[in-house]
PDB file of C-alpha atoms in Angstrom:
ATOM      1  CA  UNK A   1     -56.958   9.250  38.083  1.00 52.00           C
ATOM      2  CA  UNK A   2     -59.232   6.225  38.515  1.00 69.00           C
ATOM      3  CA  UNK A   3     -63.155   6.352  37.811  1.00 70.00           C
ATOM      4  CA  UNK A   4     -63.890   5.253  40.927  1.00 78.00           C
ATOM      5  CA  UNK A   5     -63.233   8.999  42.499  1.00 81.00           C
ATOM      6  CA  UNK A   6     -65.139  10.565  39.376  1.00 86.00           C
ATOM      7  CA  UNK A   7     -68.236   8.824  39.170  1.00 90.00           C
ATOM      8  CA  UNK A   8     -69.105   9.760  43.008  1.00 93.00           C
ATOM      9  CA  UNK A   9     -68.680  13.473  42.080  1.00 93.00           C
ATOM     10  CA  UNK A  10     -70.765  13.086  38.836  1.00 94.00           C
ATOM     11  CA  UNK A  11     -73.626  10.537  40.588  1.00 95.00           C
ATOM     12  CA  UNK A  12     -73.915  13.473  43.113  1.00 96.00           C
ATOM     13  CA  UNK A  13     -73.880  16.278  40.656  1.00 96.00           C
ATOM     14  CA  UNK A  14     -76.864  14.874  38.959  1.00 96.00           C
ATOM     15  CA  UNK A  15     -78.522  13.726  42.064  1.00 96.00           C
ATOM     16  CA  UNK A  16     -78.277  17.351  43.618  1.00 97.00           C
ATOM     17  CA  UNK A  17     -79.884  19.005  40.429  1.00 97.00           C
ATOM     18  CA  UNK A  18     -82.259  16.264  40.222  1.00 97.00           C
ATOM     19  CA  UNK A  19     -83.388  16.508  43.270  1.00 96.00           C
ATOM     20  CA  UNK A  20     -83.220  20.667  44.298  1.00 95.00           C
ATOM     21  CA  UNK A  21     -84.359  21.493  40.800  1.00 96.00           C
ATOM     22  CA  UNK A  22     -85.916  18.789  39.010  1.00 96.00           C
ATOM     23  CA  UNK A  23     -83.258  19.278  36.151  1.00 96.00           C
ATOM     24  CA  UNK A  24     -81.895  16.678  34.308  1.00 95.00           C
ATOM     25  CA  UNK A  25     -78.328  17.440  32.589  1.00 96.00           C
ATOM     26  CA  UNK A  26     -76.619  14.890  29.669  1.00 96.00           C
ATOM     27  CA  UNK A  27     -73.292  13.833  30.780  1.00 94.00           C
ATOM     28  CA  UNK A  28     -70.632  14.598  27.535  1.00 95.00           C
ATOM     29  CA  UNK A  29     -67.132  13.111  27.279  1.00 93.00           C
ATOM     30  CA  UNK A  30     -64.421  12.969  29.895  1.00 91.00           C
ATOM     31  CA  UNK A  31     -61.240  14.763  29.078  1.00 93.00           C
ATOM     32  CA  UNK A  32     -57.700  16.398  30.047  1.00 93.00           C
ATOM     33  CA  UNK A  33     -58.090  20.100  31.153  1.00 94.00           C
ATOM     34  CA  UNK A  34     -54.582  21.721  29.925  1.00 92.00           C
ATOM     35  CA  UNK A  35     -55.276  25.457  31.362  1.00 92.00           C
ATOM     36  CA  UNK A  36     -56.616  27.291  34.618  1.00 93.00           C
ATOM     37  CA  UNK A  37     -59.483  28.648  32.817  1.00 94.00           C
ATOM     38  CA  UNK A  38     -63.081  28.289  33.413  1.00 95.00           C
ATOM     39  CA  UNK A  39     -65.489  27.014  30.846  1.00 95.00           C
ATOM     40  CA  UNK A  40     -68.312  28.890  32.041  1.00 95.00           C
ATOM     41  CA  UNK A  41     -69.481  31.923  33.982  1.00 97.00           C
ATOM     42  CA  UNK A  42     -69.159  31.260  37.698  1.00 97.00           C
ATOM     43  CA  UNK A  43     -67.928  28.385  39.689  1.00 97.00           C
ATOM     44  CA  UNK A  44     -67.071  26.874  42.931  1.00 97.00           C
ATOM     45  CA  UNK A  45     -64.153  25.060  44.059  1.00 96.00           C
ATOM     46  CA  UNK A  46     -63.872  22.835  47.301  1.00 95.00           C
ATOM     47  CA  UNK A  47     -60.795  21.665  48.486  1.00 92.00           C
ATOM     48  CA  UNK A  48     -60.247  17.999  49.797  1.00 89.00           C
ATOM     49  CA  UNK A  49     -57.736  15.820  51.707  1.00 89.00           C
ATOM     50  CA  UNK A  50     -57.382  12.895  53.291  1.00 84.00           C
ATOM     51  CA  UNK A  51     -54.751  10.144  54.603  1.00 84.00           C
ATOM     52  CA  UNK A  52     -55.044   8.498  51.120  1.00 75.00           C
ATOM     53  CA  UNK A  53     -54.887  11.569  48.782  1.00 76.00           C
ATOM     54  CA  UNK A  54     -55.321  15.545  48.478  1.00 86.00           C
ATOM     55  CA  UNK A  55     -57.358  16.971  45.697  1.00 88.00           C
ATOM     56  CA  UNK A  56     -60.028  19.561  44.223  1.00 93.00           C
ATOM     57  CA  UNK A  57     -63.149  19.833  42.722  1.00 94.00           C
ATOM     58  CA  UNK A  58     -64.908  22.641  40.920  1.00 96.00           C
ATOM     59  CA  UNK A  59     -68.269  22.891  39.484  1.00 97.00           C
ATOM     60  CA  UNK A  60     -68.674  25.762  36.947  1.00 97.00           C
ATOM     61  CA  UNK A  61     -71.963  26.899  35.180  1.00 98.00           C
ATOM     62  CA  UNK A  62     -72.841  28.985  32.074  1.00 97.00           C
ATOM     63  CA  UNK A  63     -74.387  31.863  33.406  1.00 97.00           C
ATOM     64  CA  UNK A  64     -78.429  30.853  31.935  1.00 97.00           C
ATOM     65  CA  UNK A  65     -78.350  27.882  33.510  1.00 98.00           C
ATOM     66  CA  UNK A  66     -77.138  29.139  36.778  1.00 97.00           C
ATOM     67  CA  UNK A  67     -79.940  31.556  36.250  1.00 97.00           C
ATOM     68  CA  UNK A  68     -82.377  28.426  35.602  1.00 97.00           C
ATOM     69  CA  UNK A  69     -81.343  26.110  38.637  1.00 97.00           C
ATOM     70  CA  UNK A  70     -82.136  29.778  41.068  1.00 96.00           C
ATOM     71  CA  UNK A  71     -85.123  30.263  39.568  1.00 96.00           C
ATOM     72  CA  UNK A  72     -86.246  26.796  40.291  1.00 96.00           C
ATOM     73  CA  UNK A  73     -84.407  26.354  43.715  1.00 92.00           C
ATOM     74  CA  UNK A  74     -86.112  29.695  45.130  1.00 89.00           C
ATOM     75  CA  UNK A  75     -88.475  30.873  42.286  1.00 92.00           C
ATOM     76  CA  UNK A  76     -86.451  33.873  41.294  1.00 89.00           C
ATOM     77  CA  UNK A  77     -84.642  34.958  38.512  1.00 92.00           C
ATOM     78  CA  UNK A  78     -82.120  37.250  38.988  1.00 92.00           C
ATOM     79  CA  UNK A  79     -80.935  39.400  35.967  1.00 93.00           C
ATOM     80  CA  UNK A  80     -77.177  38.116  35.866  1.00 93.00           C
ATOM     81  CA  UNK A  81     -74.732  36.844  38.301  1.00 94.00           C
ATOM     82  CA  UNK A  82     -75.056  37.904  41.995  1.00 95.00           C
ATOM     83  CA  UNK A  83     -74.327  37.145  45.245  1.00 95.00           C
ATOM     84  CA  UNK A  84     -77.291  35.141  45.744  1.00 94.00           C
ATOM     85  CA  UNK A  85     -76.328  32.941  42.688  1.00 96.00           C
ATOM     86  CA  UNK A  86     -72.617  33.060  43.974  1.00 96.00           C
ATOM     87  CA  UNK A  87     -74.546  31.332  47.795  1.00 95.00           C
ATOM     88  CA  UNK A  88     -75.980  29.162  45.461  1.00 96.00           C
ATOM     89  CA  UNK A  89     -73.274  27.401  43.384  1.00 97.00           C
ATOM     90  CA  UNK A  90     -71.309  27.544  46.787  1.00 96.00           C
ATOM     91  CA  UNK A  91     -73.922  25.317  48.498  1.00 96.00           C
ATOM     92  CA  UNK A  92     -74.679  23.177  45.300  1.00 97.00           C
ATOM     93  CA  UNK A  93     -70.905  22.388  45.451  1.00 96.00           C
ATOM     94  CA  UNK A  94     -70.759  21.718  49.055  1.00 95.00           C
ATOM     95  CA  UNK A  95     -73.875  19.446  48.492  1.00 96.00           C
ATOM     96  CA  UNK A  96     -72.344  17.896  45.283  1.00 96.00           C
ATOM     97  CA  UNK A  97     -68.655  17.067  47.935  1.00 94.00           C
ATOM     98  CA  UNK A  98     -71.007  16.174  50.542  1.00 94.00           C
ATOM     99  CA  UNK A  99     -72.638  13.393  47.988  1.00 95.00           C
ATOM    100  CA  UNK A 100     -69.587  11.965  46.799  1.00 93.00           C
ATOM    101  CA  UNK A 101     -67.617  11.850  50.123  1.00 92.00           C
ATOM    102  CA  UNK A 102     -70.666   9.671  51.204  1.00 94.00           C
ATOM    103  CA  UNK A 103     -69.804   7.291  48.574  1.00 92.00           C
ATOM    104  CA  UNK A 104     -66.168   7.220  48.627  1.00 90.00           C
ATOM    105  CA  UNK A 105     -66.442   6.750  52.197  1.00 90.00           C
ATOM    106  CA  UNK A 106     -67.848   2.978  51.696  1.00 91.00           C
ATOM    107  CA  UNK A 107     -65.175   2.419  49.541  1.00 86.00           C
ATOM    108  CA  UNK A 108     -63.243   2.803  52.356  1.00 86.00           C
ATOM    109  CA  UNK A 109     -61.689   6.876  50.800  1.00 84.00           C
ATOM    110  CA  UNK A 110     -62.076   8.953  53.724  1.00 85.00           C
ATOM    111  CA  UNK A 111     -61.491  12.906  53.229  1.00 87.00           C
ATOM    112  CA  UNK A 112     -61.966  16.311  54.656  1.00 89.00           C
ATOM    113  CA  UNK A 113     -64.080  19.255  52.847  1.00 88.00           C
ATOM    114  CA  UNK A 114     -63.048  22.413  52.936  1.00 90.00           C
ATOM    115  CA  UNK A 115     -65.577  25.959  52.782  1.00 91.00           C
ATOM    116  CA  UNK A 116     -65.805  26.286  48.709  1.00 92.00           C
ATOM    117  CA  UNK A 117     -64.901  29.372  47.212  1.00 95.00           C
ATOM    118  CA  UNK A 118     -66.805  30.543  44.394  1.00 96.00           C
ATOM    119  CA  UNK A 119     -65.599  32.776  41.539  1.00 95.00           C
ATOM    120  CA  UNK A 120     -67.643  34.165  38.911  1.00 94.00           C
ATOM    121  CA  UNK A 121     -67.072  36.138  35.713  1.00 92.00           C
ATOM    122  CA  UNK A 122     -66.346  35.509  32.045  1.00 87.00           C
ATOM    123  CA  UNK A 123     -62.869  33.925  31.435  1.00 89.00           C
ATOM    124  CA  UNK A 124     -61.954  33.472  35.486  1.00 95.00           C
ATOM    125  CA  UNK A 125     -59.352  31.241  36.287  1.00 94.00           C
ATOM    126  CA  UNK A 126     -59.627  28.183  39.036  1.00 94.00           C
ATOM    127  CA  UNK A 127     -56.433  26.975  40.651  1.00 92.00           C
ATOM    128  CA  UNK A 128     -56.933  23.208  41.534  1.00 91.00           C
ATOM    129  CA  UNK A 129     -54.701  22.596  44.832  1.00 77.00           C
ATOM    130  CA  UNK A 130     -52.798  19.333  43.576  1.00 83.00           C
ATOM    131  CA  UNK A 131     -50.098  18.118  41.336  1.00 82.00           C
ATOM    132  CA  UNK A 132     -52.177  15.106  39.214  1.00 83.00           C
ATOM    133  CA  UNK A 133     -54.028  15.462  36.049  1.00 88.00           C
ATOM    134  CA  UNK A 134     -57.328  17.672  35.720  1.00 92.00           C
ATOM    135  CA  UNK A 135     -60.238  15.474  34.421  1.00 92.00           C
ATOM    136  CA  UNK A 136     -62.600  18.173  33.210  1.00 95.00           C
ATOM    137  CA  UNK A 137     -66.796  16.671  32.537  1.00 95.00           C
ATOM    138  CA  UNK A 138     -68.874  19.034  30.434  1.00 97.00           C
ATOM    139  CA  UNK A 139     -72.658  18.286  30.964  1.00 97.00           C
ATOM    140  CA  UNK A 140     -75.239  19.853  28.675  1.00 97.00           C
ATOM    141  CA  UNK A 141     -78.459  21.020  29.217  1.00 97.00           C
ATOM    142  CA  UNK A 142     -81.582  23.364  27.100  1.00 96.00           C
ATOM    143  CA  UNK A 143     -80.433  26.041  29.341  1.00 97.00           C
ATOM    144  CA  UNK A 144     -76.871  25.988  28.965  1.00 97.00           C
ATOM    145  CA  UNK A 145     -73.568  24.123  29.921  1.00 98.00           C
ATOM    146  CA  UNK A 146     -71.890  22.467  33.093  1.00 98.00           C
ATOM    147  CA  UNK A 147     -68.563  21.281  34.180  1.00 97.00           C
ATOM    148  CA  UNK A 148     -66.900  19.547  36.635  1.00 96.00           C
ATOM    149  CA  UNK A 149     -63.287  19.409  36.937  1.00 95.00           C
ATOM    150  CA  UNK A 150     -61.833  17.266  39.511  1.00 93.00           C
ATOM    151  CA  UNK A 151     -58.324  16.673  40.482  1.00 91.00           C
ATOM    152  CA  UNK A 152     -55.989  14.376  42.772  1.00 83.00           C
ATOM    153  CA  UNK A 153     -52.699  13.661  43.878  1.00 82.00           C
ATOM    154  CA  UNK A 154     -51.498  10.690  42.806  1.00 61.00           C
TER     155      UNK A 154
END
């Protein structure tokens, strides 16, 4: 998978936090995700496809900062996951797509965005619809971790 569909989804996930939530997070290494589980406590996925390729992304949050980006989104803290947070991470990964299909559409990569789905609990699973190689990005923060995994055909 090339960096030129990663960056857009990272750019955006920084933008969108930066911008809904004044929160900066510190991008980590790149890697290969081996499994189906989730890093952290809830995520969303989005599914994606176009003439050129077919693909997923997911965002998934430690539960604190999840907690951290809803109390500074809306100005309240919930005690743990709920739905609201759940609404949240769904639109924060629809915003996140939205970003990065804006800049992979100059670059001439045109794709479709499906509704995200967003799962939530310790040790879930996400099930990335495509055959290629799952780049998985951690991002820290003081309030806890983030990850984006992102994966294409081809």
């Amino acid at each position: 998978m090339r960096a030129e569909f990663v960056n857009p989804f990272l750019a955006s996930l920084l933008n969108v936090l930066k911008t809904m939530a004044s929160m900066e997070l510190a991008p980590q290494k790149p890697r290969l995700k081996k499994d189906e589980v989730a890093r952290g406590d809830v995520s969303g996925l989005i599914g994606m496809i176009g003439p050129q390729t077919k693909g997923s992304m997911s965002i998934t949050f430690d539960e604190g900062l999840a907690l951290e980006i809803m109390q500074r989104m809306l100005g309240e803290r919930p005690h743990g996951v709920n739905e609201e947070v759940t609404d949240m991470v769904g639109e924060i990964t629809n915003m996140v797509t939205g970003g990065a299909k804006r800049i992979l559409s100059d670059k001439g990569y045109e794709f479709e965005m499906a509704t995200p789905a967003v799962v939530s609990g310790r040790g879930h699973t996400i099930t990335h619809k495509c055959d290629g190689a799952i780049i998985i990005m951690p991002f820290d923060s003081e309030y806890g971790k983030a990850f984006i995994e992102i994966c294409f055909d081809g």
